[in-house]
Amino acid sequence: DHPFTLPPMNSGAALGKIFQQEKPQLSFSHWAGLQSHVIDAGCAPKQLHTPDYAGVLNYGYHLDAGKFAQLLKMHAVDRLGVQHVIGHFKTADINREGQITALNLVDGTRLAGDFFIDASGTHNQLIGGALQSEFISLSNVSPNDRALAIPVSYAHNSDAIHSATLSTAQESGWIWDIGLQHRRGVGYVYSSEFSTDERAREVLTRYVASINPEADVSAARQLIINPGYRLTPWVGNCVAVGMAAGFIEPLEASALVMVELAATYLCENLPATTASLSGIAHRYNQLFSERWSKIRDFLQLHYILSDRRDTPYWNYVTKSVPVSDRLKNLLEEWHYRDPVLNDFGHFMELFPPASYQYVLLGMQPSYLDPCFSRSGEKKTELLKEIEQLMAKRDRYLAHLPANRDFFNKLKENQLTNN
């Protein structure tokens, strides 16, 4: 369970070392916090009277992407005066300085501009096509290059809604399972080097049948994944955002975070003049290249720690995939101490030390060398904090509603208020 709510680390004690000393009959995530207990119980992270955007525990949202895009368009057009044009891209006009001056559409429309954002997804129409930014392939470290995705209806309207996205390892990849109010979003991420498309569909069919035996998997949509990123996602007066800039498998949903980080950076640093473009672009490219490399390392961590060896795929991802020197060195150090913020520098916006700690001790509870498990003088304070958390656990589980009940009541209240 990825720690949406961080564990009690403010005491300054080495949490992982104390966990190994205490050897509780709990997994690390269940020992270090309340989130896993609430997830196991299928509870919502808040009560009905909890204010909007607040919660007893931190949580994330699943949005209907199509409806959200329409909302953003309406806001931009109706309130911000944005001109919204729908058309098919043909070519881009580029000046001597290597900057785009206009886009030409198939219907003959010419759209001139000072600054361009390439959000064309895997088509990379501007950053990869017109401007030919170098693509850094990560296929050698991330072999998952296919996905089959399908919406699955609940067998019964009263079926439980899971409190977290489920990720389940399979013979040649893994399956995601996202519980929404009216359906579940399910998909199989796999490697075409170790599985045929037909076999992947069989694996997905078997999983879906456990949810709803009546579900039809024949309509599953296949997605092609080309893992990697643009070395310079900002070229001249054009910056790529989202999948146009890069994509690696969705195990930690990092693509959405990268969109938010890119949008935030643009809001804070949008150039006032063309003279300031190069400096801002240089810093942006450095920052986001580093972020992609950190995502690569964190995803690899999930695989190389696995003890699974029952298929060629798992033999490959655990033993044969090259590991960066940075991750290799950190793994050696983490045998003797917990991950800390200084391991990652100022680029570590995506995954804090606790994220690495949860994977390390979640997959290999004995990862730390017991000979070096000196926890320091803060141990008593931290154990008291853990004890207080466990006292809260019983109250939370007694009063937090089930996810399904929460959503049903929320919808009922909204209809009444409207």
Coordinates of C-alpha atoms in Angstrom, one line a residue:
D1 CA 0.0 0.0 0.0
H2 CA 1.6 3.2 -1.2
P3 CA 1.7 5.6 1.8
F4 CA -0.8 8.4 1.0
T5 CA -0.6 9.2 4.7
L6 CA 3.0 9.3 5.8
P7 CA 4.2 7.1 8.7
P8 CA 5.3 8.6 12.0
M9 CA 8.8 9.7 11.2
N10 CA 8.8 13.1 13.0
S11 CA 10.3 11.4 16.1
G12 CA 13.6 11.2 14.3
A13 CA 13.9 7.4 15.0
A14 CA 14.8 4.9 12.3
L15 CA 11.4 3.5 11.6
G16 CA 12.5 0.5 9.6
K17 CA 15.2 -0.6 12.1
I18 CA 12.7 -0.4 15.0
F19 CA 10.2 -2.5 12.9
Q20 CA 12.8 -5.2 12.5
Q21 CA 13.7 -5.1 16.2
E22 CA 10.1 -5.4 17.3
K23 CA 9.2 -8.1 14.7
P24 CA 5.4 -7.4 15.0
Q25 CA 2.9 -9.9 13.6
L26 CA 1.9 -7.3 11.0
S27 CA 3.2 -6.1 7.7
F28 CA 5.2 -2.9 7.7
S29 CA 2.4 -0.8 6.3
H30 CA 0.0 -2.2 8.9
W31 CA 2.4 -1.6 11.7
A32 CA 3.5 2.0 10.6
G33 CA 0.1 3.5 10.0
L34 CA -3.7 3.2 9.7
Q35 CA -4.1 3.4 5.9
S36 CA -3.7 -0.3 5.3
H37 CA -6.2 -1.3 8.0
V38 CA -8.9 1.1 6.5
I39 CA -8.2 -0.3 3.0
D40 CA -8.5 -3.9 4.1
A41 CA -11.9 -3.0 5.8
G42 CA -13.2 -1.4 2.5
C43 CA -13.9 1.9 4.3
A44 CA -14.0 5.4 2.9
P45 CA -11.3 7.8 4.1
K46 CA -13.9 10.2 5.4
Q47 CA -17.4 10.5 6.9
L48 CA -20.3 12.2 5.2
H49 CA -20.1 15.3 7.4
T50 CA -16.3 15.6 6.7
P51 CA -15.7 18.9 4.6
D52 CA -15.0 18.7 0.9
Y53 CA -11.3 17.9 0.1
A54 CA -10.7 16.9 3.7
G55 CA -10.5 13.4 5.2
V56 CA -9.6 11.3 8.2
L57 CA -6.8 9.9 5.9
N58 CA -5.3 11.3 2.7
Y59 CA -6.9 10.1 -0.5
G60 CA -6.8 10.5 -4.3
Y61 CA -9.5 11.0 -6.8
H62 CA -10.5 9.0 -9.9
L63 CA -11.9 11.4 -12.5
D64 CA -14.0 10.8 -15.7
A65 CA -11.3 12.1 -18.1
G66 CA -13.8 12.9 -20.8
K67 CA -16.1 14.9 -18.5
F68 CA -13.1 16.6 -16.9
A69 CA -11.8 17.7 -20.3
Q70 CA -15.2 19.2 -21.2
L71 CA -15.3 21.0 -17.8
L72 CA -11.8 22.5 -18.6
K73 CA -12.9 23.5 -22.1
M74 CA -16.1 25.2 -20.8
H75 CA -14.1 27.1 -18.2
A76 CA -11.4 28.2 -20.7
V77 CA -13.9 29.3 -23.3
D78 CA -16.7 30.8 -21.2
R79 CA -14.6 32.5 -18.5
L80 CA -11.1 33.0 -19.8
G81 CA -11.9 33.9 -23.4
V82 CA -9.9 31.1 -25.0
Q83 CA -10.6 30.3 -28.6
H84 CA -11.2 26.6 -29.0
V85 CA -10.4 25.2 -32.5
I86 CA -10.9 21.5 -33.5
G87 CA -8.8 20.3 -36.4
H88 CA -6.3 17.8 -37.7
F89 CA -2.6 18.8 -37.6
K90 CA -0.7 18.7 -40.9
T91 CA 2.6 20.7 -40.6
A92 CA 4.4 23.3 -38.5
D93 CA 6.1 26.4 -39.8
I94 CA 9.5 26.8 -38.1
N95 CA 11.8 29.9 -38.3
R96 CA 15.6 30.1 -38.5
E97 CA 15.9 30.1 -34.8
G98 CA 14.2 26.8 -34.6
Q99 CA 11.0 28.2 -33.1
I100 CA 7.5 27.3 -34.3
T101 CA 5.6 30.3 -35.8
A102 CA 2.4 28.5 -36.8
L103 CA 0.5 25.3 -37.1
N104 CA -1.1 24.3 -40.4
L105 CA -4.3 22.1 -40.3
V106 CA -5.6 19.7 -42.8
D107 CA -8.5 22.0 -43.7
G108 CA -6.1 24.8 -44.6
T109 CA -6.4 26.7 -41.3
R110 CA -3.2 28.4 -40.1
L111 CA -2.8 29.0 -36.4
A112 CA 0.0 31.5 -35.6
G113 CA 1.3 31.8 -32.1
D114 CA 4.2 32.8 -29.8
F115 CA 4.3 29.7 -27.6
F116 CA 3.1 26.1 -28.2
I117 CA 2.3 23.2 -25.9
D118 CA 2.4 19.7 -27.4
A119 CA -0.2 17.6 -25.8
S120 CA -0.6 15.3 -28.7
G121 CA 0.1 12.2 -26.7
T122 CA 2.1 9.4 -28.2
H123 CA 1.8 11.0 -31.7
N124 CA 4.4 13.6 -30.6
Q125 CA 3.4 15.8 -33.5
L126 CA 5.5 18.8 -32.5
I127 CA 8.2 17.8 -30.0
G128 CA 9.0 14.5 -31.7
G129 CA 7.8 15.3 -35.3
A130 CA 8.4 18.9 -36.2
L131 CA 11.2 19.6 -33.7
Q132 CA 12.7 16.0 -33.5
S133 CA 13.7 16.0 -29.8
E134 CA 15.7 12.9 -29.0
F135 CA 13.8 10.1 -27.5
I136 CA 15.4 8.2 -24.6
S137 CA 14.1 4.6 -24.8
L138 CA 13.6 2.7 -21.5
S139 CA 12.6 -0.6 -23.2
N140 CA 15.7 -2.3 -21.8
V141 CA 14.7 -1.6 -18.2
S142 CA 10.9 -1.6 -18.6
P143 CA 9.9 -4.5 -20.9
N144 CA 6.1 -3.9 -20.4
D145 CA 5.1 -2.6 -23.8
R146 CA 1.4 -3.6 -24.1
A147 CA -1.8 -3.2 -22.2
L148 CA -5.3 -4.6 -22.5
A149 CA -8.0 -2.3 -20.9
I150 CA -11.7 -2.9 -20.3
P151 CA -14.5 -1.5 -18.2
V152 CA -16.2 -4.2 -16.1
S153 CA -19.6 -3.9 -14.6
Y154 CA -20.3 -5.1 -11.1
A155 CA -22.1 -8.4 -10.9
H156 CA -24.5 -6.8 -8.4
N157 CA -25.2 -3.1 -7.6
S158 CA -24.4 -3.8 -4.0
D159 CA -20.9 -5.2 -4.7
A160 CA -18.2 -3.5 -2.5
I161 CA -16.1 -0.7 -4.0
H162 CA -12.4 -1.2 -3.2
S163 CA -10.7 1.5 -1.1
A164 CA -7.6 1.4 -3.3
T165 CA -6.4 0.5 -6.8
L166 CA -5.5 -3.1 -6.8
S167 CA -2.3 -4.2 -8.6
T168 CA -1.9 -7.9 -9.0
A169 CA 1.2 -9.6 -10.4
Q170 CA 0.6 -12.0 -13.4
E171 CA 2.8 -14.4 -15.4
S172 CA 4.0 -11.7 -17.8
G173 CA 3.1 -8.4 -16.1
W174 CA 0.4 -7.1 -13.8
I175 CA -3.3 -6.2 -13.7
W176 CA -4.8 -3.0 -12.4
D177 CA -8.2 -2.9 -10.9
I178 CA -9.8 0.5 -10.1
G179 CA -13.1 0.5 -8.3
L180 CA -15.5 3.2 -9.4
Q181 CA -19.1 3.7 -8.4
H182 CA -20.8 2.2 -11.4
R183 CA -18.0 -0.1 -12.7
R184 CA -14.4 -1.3 -12.3
G185 CA -11.6 -0.3 -14.7
V186 CA -9.4 -3.3 -15.3
G187 CA -6.3 -3.7 -17.5
Y188 CA -3.4 -6.1 -18.0
V189 CA 0.0 -4.5 -18.5
Y190 CA 2.4 -7.1 -20.1
S191 CA 5.5 -7.6 -22.2
S192 CA 5.0 -8.8 -25.8
E193 CA 8.5 -10.4 -25.5
F194 CA 7.1 -12.9 -22.9
S195 CA 3.4 -13.2 -23.9
T196 CA 1.4 -13.3 -27.0
D197 CA -1.6 -11.0 -27.3
E198 CA -3.9 -14.0 -27.2
R199 CA -2.4 -15.3 -24.0
A200 CA -2.6 -11.9 -22.4
R201 CA -6.3 -11.8 -23.3
E202 CA -6.7 -15.2 -21.6
V203 CA -5.1 -14.0 -18.4
L204 CA -7.3 -10.9 -18.4
T205 CA -10.4 -13.0 -19.1
R206 CA -9.6 -15.2 -16.1
Y207 CA -9.2 -12.2 -13.8
V208 CA -12.4 -10.5 -15.1
A209 CA -14.4 -13.7 -14.6
S210 CA -13.7 -13.5 -10.9
I211 CA -15.4 -10.1 -10.8
N212 CA -18.3 -10.7 -13.1
P213 CA -18.7 -14.1 -14.9
E214 CA -21.0 -12.4 -17.4
A215 CA -18.5 -9.7 -18.5
D216 CA -17.4 -9.8 -22.2
V217 CA -13.6 -9.3 -22.5
S218 CA -13.6 -9.4 -26.4
A219 CA -14.0 -5.6 -26.4
A220 CA -10.8 -5.0 -24.4
R221 CA -8.8 -2.2 -26.0
Q222 CA -5.2 -2.8 -26.7
L223 CA -2.7 -0.1 -25.9
I224 CA 0.9 0.1 -27.2
I225 CA 3.4 1.4 -24.7
N226 CA 6.8 2.8 -25.9
P227 CA 8.5 3.3 -22.6
G228 CA 10.8 6.4 -22.5
Y229 CA 10.9 10.1 -22.5
R230 CA 12.1 13.1 -24.6
L231 CA 15.6 14.2 -23.6
T232 CA 14.5 17.8 -24.2
P233 CA 10.8 18.1 -23.7
W234 CA 11.1 21.9 -24.1
V235 CA 12.6 23.0 -27.5
G236 CA 12.6 26.6 -28.5
N237 CA 9.1 27.9 -27.9
C238 CA 7.4 24.5 -27.6
V239 CA 7.1 22.3 -24.5
A240 CA 5.6 18.8 -24.4
V241 CA 3.3 17.8 -21.6
G242 CA 1.9 14.4 -20.8
M243 CA 2.5 11.4 -22.9
A244 CA 4.0 13.6 -25.6
A245 CA 6.9 14.2 -23.2
G246 CA 7.2 10.5 -22.1
F247 CA 5.6 7.5 -20.6
I248 CA 6.6 4.5 -18.6
E249 CA 4.2 1.8 -17.4
P250 CA 1.4 3.1 -15.1
L251 CA 2.3 1.1 -12.0
E252 CA 2.6 4.2 -9.8
A253 CA 0.3 6.4 -11.9
S254 CA 3.3 8.8 -12.3
A255 CA 2.1 10.2 -15.7
L256 CA -0.7 12.2 -14.0
V257 CA 1.7 13.7 -11.5
M258 CA 4.1 14.7 -14.3
V259 CA 1.2 16.5 -16.1
E260 CA 0.5 18.5 -12.9
L261 CA 4.2 19.3 -12.3
A262 CA 4.6 20.5 -15.9
A263 CA 1.4 22.6 -15.7
T264 CA 2.6 24.1 -12.4
Y265 CA 6.0 24.9 -13.8
L266 CA 4.5 26.7 -16.8
C267 CA 2.2 28.7 -14.6
E268 CA 5.1 29.9 -12.5
N269 CA 7.7 30.3 -15.3
L270 CA 5.9 31.2 -18.5
P271 CA 8.3 33.3 -20.5
A272 CA 7.5 37.0 -20.7
T273 CA 9.7 37.4 -23.8
T274 CA 11.4 35.2 -26.3
A275 CA 14.8 36.3 -24.9
S276 CA 14.1 34.4 -21.7
L277 CA 13.1 31.1 -23.4
S278 CA 16.5 29.4 -23.5
G279 CA 17.3 29.8 -19.8
I280 CA 13.9 28.6 -18.6
A281 CA 13.9 25.7 -21.1
H282 CA 17.3 24.6 -20.0
R283 CA 16.2 24.4 -16.3
Y284 CA 13.0 22.7 -17.3
N285 CA 14.8 20.0 -19.3
Q286 CA 17.3 19.3 -16.6
L287 CA 14.5 19.0 -14.0
F288 CA 12.2 16.8 -15.9
S289 CA 15.0 14.5 -17.2
E290 CA 15.9 13.9 -13.6
R291 CA 12.3 13.2 -12.7
W292 CA 12.0 10.6 -15.4
S293 CA 15.1 8.9 -14.2
K294 CA 13.7 8.8 -10.6
I295 CA 10.5 7.3 -11.9
R296 CA 12.5 4.7 -13.7
D297 CA 14.4 3.8 -10.5
F298 CA 11.3 3.6 -8.4
L299 CA 9.4 1.4 -10.8
Q300 CA 12.4 -0.9 -11.1
L301 CA 12.5 -1.2 -7.3
H302 CA 9.1 -3.1 -7.3
Y303 CA 10.5 -5.8 -9.6
I304 CA 14.1 -6.3 -8.5
L305 CA 13.0 -7.0 -4.9
S306 CA 10.6 -9.7 -5.9
D307 CA 11.3 -13.3 -5.0
R308 CA 9.1 -14.5 -7.9
R309 CA 10.9 -16.8 -10.4
D310 CA 8.2 -19.0 -11.8
T311 CA 8.1 -17.6 -15.4
P312 CA 10.7 -16.4 -17.9
Y313 CA 9.2 -12.8 -17.5
W314 CA 9.9 -12.8 -13.7
N315 CA 13.3 -14.3 -14.2
Y316 CA 14.1 -11.5 -16.5
V317 CA 12.7 -8.5 -14.6
T318 CA 14.3 -9.6 -11.3
K319 CA 17.7 -10.7 -12.5
S320 CA 18.5 -9.4 -16.0
V321 CA 17.2 -5.9 -16.2
P322 CA 20.1 -3.3 -15.9
V323 CA 19.8 -1.2 -12.7
S324 CA 21.1 2.4 -12.6
D325 CA 24.2 3.0 -10.5
R326 CA 22.2 5.4 -8.3
L327 CA 19.6 2.8 -7.4
K328 CA 22.2 0.0 -7.0
N329 CA 24.3 2.2 -4.6
L330 CA 21.2 3.2 -2.6
L331 CA 20.0 -0.4 -2.2
E332 CA 23.4 -1.3 -0.8
E333 CA 23.2 1.6 1.7
W334 CA 19.6 0.8 2.6
H335 CA 20.8 -2.6 4.0
Y336 CA 22.1 -0.6 6.9
R337 CA 19.8 2.4 7.3
D338 CA 16.4 3.7 6.3
P339 CA 15.9 5.8 3.1
V340 CA 16.2 9.6 3.9
L341 CA 15.5 12.8 2.0
N342 CA 19.1 13.4 1.3
D343 CA 19.2 10.3 -0.8
F344 CA 17.2 12.1 -3.5
G345 CA 18.2 15.8 -3.4
H346 CA 15.8 18.6 -4.3
F347 CA 14.4 16.7 -7.3
M348 CA 12.4 14.3 -5.0
E349 CA 8.9 15.7 -5.5
L350 CA 7.4 12.5 -6.7
F351 CA 8.2 9.8 -4.2
P352 CA 9.3 10.7 -0.7
P353 CA 11.6 8.3 1.3
A354 CA 8.6 6.6 2.8
S355 CA 7.6 5.4 -0.6
Y356 CA 10.9 3.6 -1.0
Q357 CA 10.7 2.4 2.6
Y358 CA 7.2 0.8 2.1
V359 CA 8.4 -1.1 -1.0
L360 CA 11.6 -2.2 0.6
L361 CA 10.1 -3.5 3.9
G362 CA 6.8 -4.4 2.3
M363 CA 8.4 -6.8 -0.2
Q364 CA 11.4 -7.9 2.0
P365 CA 10.6 -7.3 5.7
S366 CA 14.2 -8.5 6.6
Y367 CA 15.9 -6.2 4.1
L368 CA 17.8 -4.3 6.8
D369 CA 20.9 -6.0 8.2
P370 CA 20.0 -6.8 11.8
C371 CA 23.7 -6.3 12.8
F372 CA 23.3 -2.6 12.0
S373 CA 19.8 -2.1 13.5
R374 CA 20.7 0.6 16.0
S375 CA 17.6 2.7 16.4
G376 CA 18.8 5.5 18.7
E377 CA 17.2 7.1 21.7
K378 CA 13.9 8.0 20.1
K379 CA 12.7 4.4 20.0
T380 CA 10.5 4.7 23.1
E381 CA 8.8 7.8 21.7
L382 CA 8.2 6.3 18.4
L383 CA 6.7 3.1 19.8
K384 CA 4.4 5.2 21.9
E385 CA 3.3 7.0 18.7
I386 CA 2.6 3.7 17.0
E387 CA 0.6 2.6 20.0
Q388 CA -1.5 5.7 19.8
L389 CA -2.1 5.1 16.1
M390 CA -3.4 1.6 16.8
A391 CA -5.8 3.0 19.4
K392 CA -7.1 5.3 16.7
R393 CA -7.5 2.3 14.4
D394 CA -10.4 0.8 16.3
R395 CA -12.2 4.1 16.3
Y396 CA -11.7 4.6 12.6
L397 CA -12.9 1.2 11.7
A398 CA -16.0 1.6 13.9
H399 CA -17.1 4.9 12.5
L400 CA -15.9 5.1 8.9
P401 CA -18.5 4.0 6.4
A402 CA -18.0 1.4 3.7
N403 CA -17.0 2.9 0.4
R404 CA -20.2 1.8 -1.3
D405 CA -22.4 3.2 1.5
F406 CA -20.5 6.5 1.5
F407 CA -21.0 7.0 -2.2
N408 CA -24.7 6.0 -2.1
K409 CA -25.4 8.4 0.7
L410 CA -23.4 11.2 -0.9
K411 CA -25.4 10.8 -4.2
E412 CA -28.6 10.7 -2.3
N413 CA -27.7 13.9 -0.4
Q414 CA -26.8 15.6 -3.7
L415 CA -30.1 14.7 -5.3
T416 CA -32.0 16.0 -2.3
N417 CA -30.1 19.3 -2.2
N418 CA -30.6 19.8 -5.9

